[in-house]
């Protein structure tokens, strides 16, 4: 039940620290090793390429997963929209492994791909929140997200759970391959930092409500920008905001905006900039100046070392590769308040269904 919450979306945003602890308990032991079915780790370790297929928010979680698998498992990753992949199968590598990310485990577009994967007798894994769901039954292996039931149509805790469980698998595969940085990856500590940081961000939600009131009350469009892993989060932040508030929002690679779309920036256009990557923080600040000089109102969500005074939302400490676990929280809250402040039904945006079982 919603308990004292007006909407499930806020309840589920609030539950994320607990989800991180739950995943840590169930998938990691006290010696900083992973507890993953050895058959799964071995099957992925043998592959020469991972194909991650998904839709919507789960696809955007896969874009973060690509960074994690390439870093810690040292395997190239292709991330695809299931709805495109199913009808335009690319030329596959020699030993592909397929991962289906799906909260519900019922998404028809993903099932179309899995059917073809099975026809080719290729190995697959479904990461899902629902035990016994269709995609779970049809894949070779299953890993559960352990996020608890997600009721709000807009996905929140399933997204962060998908990132955390992909990190677990990336580390498990890296351990199997004897990769030193995977063995050294202090995931137990990092997920503890994620839980504490998420709680801190949720506790600061009034500030996000203020930002929503100040910047988003009367706007028809908005942009999220970021580079590297922040670009993946920009795409999810934009989806969250548009689906629940109906503000047309696009996520852009920070530098790509100036190659065309900057023409849409006018006085008062809200831009949310994400900054976690030390390699590109200064460049993204440059992109912020570009849009500000054209009249944009910029909100910044930045890691402590890159935050400036003023309205910047400071993201608590965490490893760069897991920064999406924290960066997304103010983005989820911003979407929530933008919707609620307009008097909309946050949990049931128009035209949307929680699980999409048609192609
Ligand atoms: C967005 C959202 C949808 C789903 C998408 C995939 O907030 O909830 O975009 O992410 O329909 O659903 P699953 O993960 O159940 O396959």
Short mmCIF file of C-alpha atoms and ligand atoms in Angstrom, two decimals:
data_model
loop_
_atom_site.label_atom_id
_atom_site.label_comp_id
_atom_site.label_asym_id
_atom_site.label_seq_id
_atom_site.Cartn_x
_atom_site.Cartn_y
_atom_site.Cartn_z
CA UNK A 1 0.00 0.00 0.00
CA UNK A 2 0.96 3.64 -0.38
CA UNK A 3 0.87 4.17 3.38
CA UNK A 4 1.27 7.87 4.07
CA UNK A 5 2.49 8.61 0.54
CA UNK A 6 0.28 10.50 -1.86
CA UNK A 7 1.80 8.60 -4.79
CA UNK A 8 3.65 5.32 -5.28
CA UNK A 9 6.33 7.09 -7.31
CA UNK A 10 7.66 8.96 -4.26
CA UNK A 11 7.38 5.83 -2.10
CA UNK A 12 9.40 3.88 -4.66
CA UNK A 13 12.02 6.64 -4.96
CA UNK A 14 12.29 6.51 -1.16
CA UNK A 15 12.72 2.74 -1.17
CA UNK A 16 15.92 2.83 -3.22
CA UNK A 17 18.39 2.88 -0.29
CA UNK A 18 16.74 -0.31 1.01
CA UNK A 19 16.92 -1.89 -2.44
CA UNK A 20 20.68 -1.21 -2.59
CA UNK A 21 21.15 -2.87 0.82
CA UNK A 22 19.04 -5.84 -0.22
CA UNK A 23 21.04 -6.36 -3.43
CA UNK A 24 24.30 -6.05 -1.50
CA UNK A 25 23.17 -8.63 1.07
CA UNK A 26 21.92 -11.15 -1.47
CA UNK A 27 24.59 -10.81 -4.16
CA UNK A 28 27.82 -10.00 -2.26
CA UNK A 29 29.63 -11.76 0.57
CA UNK A 30 31.65 -10.21 3.39
CA UNK A 31 34.95 -10.75 1.59
CA UNK A 32 33.99 -8.43 -1.25
CA UNK A 33 33.24 -11.35 -3.61
CA UNK A 34 30.08 -11.86 -5.62
CA UNK A 35 27.45 -14.52 -4.96
CA UNK A 36 26.30 -15.15 -8.52
CA UNK A 37 25.38 -18.53 -10.06
CA UNK A 38 28.81 -19.70 -11.32
CA UNK A 39 27.16 -21.02 -14.49
CA UNK A 40 26.02 -17.49 -15.38
CA UNK A 41 29.41 -15.92 -14.71
CA UNK A 42 31.13 -18.65 -16.76
CA UNK A 43 28.72 -18.32 -19.68
CA UNK A 44 29.22 -14.55 -19.88
CA UNK A 45 33.00 -14.87 -19.37
CA UNK A 46 33.19 -17.20 -22.39
CA UNK A 47 31.44 -14.73 -24.67
CA UNK A 48 33.20 -12.30 -27.00
CA UNK A 49 30.38 -9.74 -26.93
CA UNK A 50 27.41 -8.95 -24.72
CA UNK A 51 24.18 -7.78 -26.34
CA UNK A 52 21.88 -5.95 -23.92
CA UNK A 53 18.29 -5.65 -25.15
CA UNK A 54 15.50 -3.72 -23.49
CA UNK A 55 12.88 -0.99 -23.85
CA UNK A 56 12.27 2.39 -22.24
CA UNK A 57 13.89 2.92 -18.86
CA UNK A 58 15.38 -0.59 -18.89
CA UNK A 59 17.18 0.26 -22.16
CA UNK A 60 18.62 3.34 -20.50
CA UNK A 61 19.83 1.19 -17.58
CA UNK A 62 21.53 -0.98 -20.20
CA UNK A 63 23.42 2.06 -21.51
CA UNK A 64 24.92 2.41 -18.02
CA UNK A 65 25.56 -1.35 -17.90
CA UNK A 66 27.71 -1.10 -21.05
CA UNK A 67 30.19 1.07 -19.13
CA UNK A 68 30.22 -1.41 -16.22
CA UNK A 69 30.72 -4.57 -18.31
CA UNK A 70 33.38 -3.03 -20.54
CA UNK A 71 35.28 -1.72 -17.51
CA UNK A 72 35.08 -4.67 -15.09
CA UNK A 73 34.42 -7.71 -17.33
CA UNK A 74 36.51 -6.46 -20.27
CA UNK A 75 33.91 -7.59 -22.82
CA UNK A 76 32.58 -5.33 -25.62
CA UNK A 77 28.90 -4.51 -25.24
CA UNK A 78 26.22 -3.54 -27.72
CA UNK A 79 23.02 -2.07 -26.27
CA UNK A 80 19.90 -2.26 -28.41
CA UNK A 81 16.29 -1.21 -28.34
CA UNK A 82 14.48 -4.54 -28.47
CA UNK A 83 11.84 -3.14 -30.85
CA UNK A 84 14.52 -2.29 -33.44
CA UNK A 85 16.84 -5.21 -32.85
CA UNK A 86 14.07 -7.78 -33.32
CA UNK A 87 13.50 -6.78 -36.92
CA UNK A 88 16.99 -5.65 -37.90
CA UNK A 89 19.21 -8.26 -36.32
CA UNK A 90 22.80 -6.99 -36.69
CA UNK A 91 25.64 -9.24 -37.73
CA UNK A 92 26.52 -11.03 -34.48
CA UNK A 93 29.96 -11.76 -33.06
CA UNK A 94 31.17 -15.39 -32.91
CA UNK A 95 30.24 -15.99 -29.25
CA UNK A 96 27.45 -13.62 -28.29
CA UNK A 97 25.72 -13.55 -24.91
CA UNK A 98 22.33 -11.86 -24.57
CA UNK A 99 21.07 -9.96 -21.55
CA UNK A 100 17.41 -8.92 -21.37
CA UNK A 101 16.70 -6.13 -18.91
CA UNK A 102 13.04 -5.97 -18.00
CA UNK A 103 11.30 -4.92 -14.83
CA UNK A 104 8.08 -6.77 -15.65
CA UNK A 105 9.55 -9.66 -17.62
CA UNK A 106 6.61 -9.37 -20.00
CA UNK A 107 7.62 -6.77 -22.60
CA UNK A 108 6.57 -8.02 -26.05
CA UNK A 109 9.35 -6.19 -27.92
CA UNK A 110 11.97 -7.98 -25.81
CA UNK A 111 10.24 -11.34 -26.27
CA UNK A 112 10.51 -10.98 -30.06
CA UNK A 113 14.31 -10.81 -29.74
CA UNK A 114 14.54 -13.61 -27.20
CA UNK A 115 12.52 -15.89 -29.47
CA UNK A 116 15.09 -15.44 -32.23
CA UNK A 117 17.97 -15.87 -29.79
CA UNK A 118 16.45 -19.20 -28.75
CA UNK A 119 15.93 -20.26 -32.37
CA UNK A 120 19.66 -19.73 -32.86
CA UNK A 121 20.43 -21.70 -29.66
CA UNK A 122 22.36 -18.78 -28.15
CA UNK A 123 22.78 -18.25 -24.37
CA UNK A 124 20.73 -15.58 -22.61
CA UNK A 125 20.00 -14.08 -19.23
CA UNK A 126 16.92 -12.17 -18.11
CA UNK A 127 17.39 -9.60 -15.34
CA UNK A 128 13.91 -9.00 -14.05
CA UNK A 129 12.00 -7.92 -11.02
CA UNK A 130 9.34 -10.59 -11.43
CA UNK A 131 10.13 -14.19 -10.57
CA UNK A 132 8.56 -16.63 -13.01
CA UNK A 133 7.79 -13.90 -15.57
CA UNK A 134 7.65 -14.85 -19.24
CA UNK A 135 11.10 -13.54 -20.22
CA UNK A 136 12.55 -15.24 -17.16
CA UNK A 137 11.04 -18.59 -18.17
CA UNK A 138 12.12 -18.25 -21.80
CA UNK A 139 15.79 -17.30 -21.18
CA UNK A 140 18.62 -19.66 -20.29
CA UNK A 141 19.31 -17.89 -16.98
CA UNK A 142 17.62 -15.41 -14.63
CA UNK A 143 18.90 -12.87 -12.12
CA UNK A 144 16.30 -11.14 -9.97
CA UNK A 145 16.39 -7.39 -9.35
CA UNK A 146 15.02 -7.68 -5.80
CA UNK A 147 13.51 -4.20 -5.95
CA UNK A 148 10.11 -5.28 -4.61
CA UNK A 149 6.87 -4.64 -6.52
CA UNK A 150 6.96 -1.46 -8.61
CA UNK A 151 3.48 0.02 -8.93
CA UNK A 152 3.97 3.54 -10.35
CA UNK A 153 4.01 3.44 -14.15
CA UNK A 154 7.22 5.48 -14.23
CA UNK A 155 10.08 3.16 -13.30
CA UNK A 156 12.43 4.34 -10.54
CA UNK A 157 13.72 1.68 -8.16
CA UNK A 158 13.82 -0.96 -10.92
CA UNK A 159 16.23 1.32 -12.86
CA UNK A 160 18.68 1.66 -9.97
CA UNK A 161 18.32 -2.06 -9.18
CA UNK A 162 19.16 -2.89 -12.81
CA UNK A 163 22.33 -0.81 -12.57
CA UNK A 164 23.37 -2.40 -9.26
CA UNK A 165 22.70 -5.97 -10.45
CA UNK A 166 24.59 -5.34 -13.70
CA UNK A 167 27.51 -4.10 -11.57
CA UNK A 168 27.34 -7.34 -9.57
CA UNK A 169 27.42 -9.44 -12.75
CA UNK A 170 30.21 -7.34 -14.30
CA UNK A 171 32.31 -7.92 -11.19
CA UNK A 172 31.43 -11.65 -11.09
CA UNK A 173 32.48 -12.09 -14.72
CA UNK A 174 35.67 -10.09 -14.12
CA UNK A 175 36.47 -12.27 -11.09
CA UNK A 176 35.89 -15.38 -13.19
CA UNK A 177 38.30 -13.99 -15.80
CA UNK A 178 40.79 -13.18 -13.03
CA UNK A 179 40.78 -9.47 -13.85
CA UNK A 180 42.48 -7.57 -11.04
CA UNK A 181 40.34 -4.39 -11.15
CA UNK A 182 37.21 -6.57 -10.90
CA UNK A 183 38.58 -8.36 -7.86
CA UNK A 184 39.53 -5.01 -6.32
CA UNK A 185 36.16 -3.37 -7.15
CA UNK A 186 34.80 -2.63 -3.65
CA UNK A 187 31.18 -3.10 -4.63
CA UNK A 188 29.99 -3.85 -1.09
CA UNK A 189 31.36 -0.49 0.05
CA UNK A 190 30.08 1.28 -3.07
CA UNK A 191 26.53 -0.02 -2.65
CA UNK A 192 26.66 1.09 0.99
CA UNK A 193 27.72 4.55 -0.24
CA UNK A 194 24.87 4.43 -2.76
CA UNK A 195 22.33 3.68 -0.01
CA UNK A 196 23.61 6.49 2.23
CA UNK A 197 23.86 8.94 -0.68
CA UNK A 198 20.36 8.13 -1.95
CA UNK A 199 18.98 8.71 1.54
CA UNK A 200 20.75 12.07 1.73
CA UNK A 201 19.29 13.09 -1.64
CA UNK A 202 15.79 11.94 -0.72
CA UNK A 203 16.06 13.84 2.58
CA UNK A 204 16.86 16.97 0.53
CA UNK A 205 13.71 16.66 -1.59
CA UNK A 206 12.29 20.06 -0.62
CA UNK A 207 15.14 21.71 -2.52
CA UNK A 208 14.21 19.72 -5.63
CA UNK A 209 10.56 20.73 -5.20
CA UNK A 210 11.77 24.36 -5.12
CA UNK A 211 13.76 23.83 -8.32
CA UNK A 212 10.71 22.29 -10.00
CA UNK A 213 8.60 25.29 -8.97
CA UNK A 214 11.24 27.83 -9.98
CA UNK A 215 12.30 26.37 -13.35
CA UNK A 216 9.63 23.99 -14.62
CA UNK A 217 6.23 25.43 -13.66
CA UNK A 218 5.54 27.18 -16.96
CA UNK A 219 7.80 25.56 -19.48
CA UNK A 220 6.81 23.46 -22.49
CA UNK A 221 10.25 21.97 -23.07
CA UNK A 222 13.50 21.17 -21.28
CA UNK A 223 16.87 19.51 -21.90
CA UNK A 224 19.17 17.20 -19.97
CA UNK A 225 22.86 17.23 -20.93
CA UNK A 226 25.80 15.10 -19.84
CA UNK A 227 28.89 13.30 -21.13
CA UNK A 228 30.02 9.69 -20.77
CA UNK A 229 27.99 7.87 -18.15
CA UNK A 230 26.13 11.14 -17.46
CA UNK A 231 24.85 11.05 -21.05
CA UNK A 232 23.15 7.72 -20.31
CA UNK A 233 21.61 9.25 -17.17
CA UNK A 234 20.57 12.36 -19.15
CA UNK A 235 18.47 10.10 -21.41
CA UNK A 236 16.74 8.51 -18.41
CA UNK A 237 16.27 11.86 -16.62
CA UNK A 238 14.61 13.21 -19.77
CA UNK A 239 12.31 10.19 -20.12
CA UNK A 240 11.27 10.47 -16.48
CA UNK A 241 10.47 14.17 -16.72
CA UNK A 242 8.54 13.95 -19.99
CA UNK A 243 6.46 10.91 -19.13
CA UNK A 244 5.09 12.18 -15.83
CA UNK A 245 5.01 15.98 -16.35
CA UNK A 246 4.33 16.11 -20.15
CA UNK A 247 7.13 18.67 -20.51
CA UNK A 248 8.84 17.78 -23.76
CA UNK A 249 12.33 16.86 -22.59
CA UNK A 250 15.31 15.55 -24.52
CA UNK A 251 18.59 14.13 -23.26
CA UNK A 252 21.72 15.13 -25.17
CA UNK A 253 25.41 14.42 -25.15
CA UNK A 254 26.50 17.79 -23.76
CA UNK A 255 28.65 18.80 -26.72
CA UNK A 256 26.20 17.51 -29.32
CA UNK A 257 23.57 20.09 -28.39
CA UNK A 258 25.53 22.82 -30.18
CA UNK A 259 25.43 20.82 -33.43
CA UNK A 260 21.86 21.80 -34.08
CA UNK A 261 19.46 21.58 -31.18
CA UNK A 262 20.90 24.65 -29.43
CA UNK A 263 18.68 26.56 -31.87
CA UNK A 264 15.79 25.65 -29.56
CA UNK A 265 17.31 27.34 -26.51
CA UNK A 266 15.59 30.63 -25.75
CA UNK A 267 15.12 32.84 -22.74
CA UNK A 268 14.04 30.67 -19.81
CA UNK A 269 14.50 27.22 -21.42
CA UNK A 270 15.40 24.86 -18.57
CA UNK A 271 18.58 22.79 -19.01
CA UNK A 272 19.66 20.23 -16.44
CA UNK A 273 23.40 19.49 -16.64
CA UNK A 274 24.94 16.39 -15.06
CA UNK A 275 28.62 16.43 -14.04
CA UNK A 276 30.44 13.40 -12.58
CA UNK A 277 33.29 12.68 -14.98
CA UNK A 278 36.64 14.25 -14.03
CA UNK A 279 37.82 13.90 -17.66
CA UNK A 280 35.08 16.15 -19.04
CA UNK A 281 33.79 18.28 -16.15
CA UNK A 282 35.40 21.47 -17.50
CA UNK A 283 34.10 20.82 -21.01
CA UNK A 284 30.55 20.39 -19.73
CA UNK A 285 30.91 23.66 -17.79
CA UNK A 286 31.79 25.20 -21.16
CA UNK A 287 28.60 23.77 -22.69
CA UNK A 288 26.64 25.23 -19.77
CA UNK A 289 28.06 28.68 -20.56
CA UNK A 290 27.03 28.24 -24.21
CA UNK A 291 23.39 27.61 -23.34
CA UNK A 292 23.33 30.22 -20.57
CA UNK A 293 24.54 32.88 -22.98
CA UNK A 294 21.47 32.04 -25.12
CA UNK A 295 19.14 32.51 -22.16
CA UNK A 296 18.83 28.99 -20.70
CA UNK A 297 18.10 28.52 -17.00
CA UNK A 298 20.58 25.85 -15.97
CA UNK A 299 20.26 23.46 -13.04
CA UNK A 300 23.38 21.42 -12.26
CA UNK A 301 23.52 18.02 -10.54
CA UNK A 302 27.23 17.53 -9.84
CA UNK A 303 29.63 15.38 -7.82
CA UNK A 304 30.98 17.29 -4.82
CA UNK A 305 34.30 18.17 -6.44
CA UNK A 306 32.57 19.72 -9.48
CA UNK A 307 29.69 21.51 -7.76
CA UNK A 308 29.61 25.28 -7.48
CA UNK A 309 27.68 27.50 -5.10
CA UNK A 310 24.09 28.46 -5.81
CA UNK A 311 21.43 26.08 -7.02
CA UNK A 312 23.78 23.16 -7.81
CA UNK A 313 22.54 19.89 -6.36
CA UNK A 314 25.56 18.21 -4.78
CA UNK A 315 25.78 14.46 -5.38
CA UNK A 316 27.30 12.50 -2.49
CA UNK A 317 30.53 10.52 -2.83
CA UNK A 318 30.55 7.34 -4.98
CA UNK A 319 32.67 5.64 -7.65
CA UNK A 320 32.21 7.30 -11.07
CA UNK A 321 30.97 4.04 -12.61
CA UNK A 322 28.15 3.85 -10.05
CA UNK A 323 27.38 7.58 -10.07
CA UNK A 324 24.12 7.00 -12.00
CA UNK A 325 22.70 5.42 -8.82
CA UNK A 326 22.89 8.88 -7.22
CA UNK A 327 22.58 11.24 -10.20
CA UNK A 328 19.20 9.81 -11.12
CA UNK A 329 17.62 10.45 -7.70
CA UNK A 330 17.25 14.26 -8.01
CA UNK A 331 16.13 13.69 -11.61
CA UNK A 332 13.39 11.31 -10.42
CA UNK A 333 12.37 13.80 -7.73
CA UNK A 334 12.34 16.67 -10.22
CA UNK A 335 9.98 14.70 -12.47
CA UNK A 336 7.81 13.77 -9.51
CA UNK A 337 7.40 17.36 -8.30
CA UNK A 338 6.97 18.82 -11.79
CA UNK A 339 4.05 16.43 -12.25
CA UNK A 340 2.55 16.75 -8.77
CA UNK A 341 2.77 20.56 -8.83
CA UNK A 342 0.73 20.56 -12.04
CA UNK A 343 -1.94 18.51 -10.29
CA UNK A 344 -1.38 15.47 -12.52
CA UNK A 345 -1.85 11.82 -11.57
CA UNK A 346 1.85 11.09 -11.07
CA UNK A 347 1.42 7.31 -10.91
CA UNK A 348 -0.70 6.97 -14.02
CA UNK A 349 0.45 9.25 -16.83
CA UNK A 350 -1.96 9.44 -19.75
CA UNK A 351 -1.57 6.91 -22.59
CA UNK A 352 0.91 4.73 -20.67
CA UNK A 353 0.74 1.18 -19.35
CA UNK A 354 3.04 -0.42 -16.79
CA UNK A 355 3.87 -3.34 -18.97
CA UNK A 356 3.65 -3.19 -22.74
CA UNK A 357 2.64 -6.57 -24.11
CA UNK A 358 2.11 -5.57 -27.76
CA UNK A 359 4.86 -5.05 -30.35
C1 LIG B 1 9.44 4.24 -18.03
C2 LIG B 1 8.94 2.87 -18.06
C3 LIG B 1 8.96 2.13 -19.35
C4 LIG B 1 9.52 0.73 -19.16
C5 LIG B 1 9.49 -0.06 -20.46
C6 LIG B 1 10.10 -1.43 -20.30
O1 LIG B 1 9.38 4.78 -16.76
O2 LIG B 1 8.53 2.34 -17.06
O3 LIG B 1 9.72 2.83 -20.29
O4 LIG B 1 10.82 0.85 -18.70
O5 LIG B 1 8.16 -0.21 -20.89
O6 LIG B 1 9.43 -2.20 -19.35
P1 LIG B 1 10.10 -3.46 -18.70
O7 LIG B 1 11.31 -3.02 -17.95
O8 LIG B 1 9.05 -4.05 -17.80
O9 LIG B 1 10.48 -4.40 -19.83
#
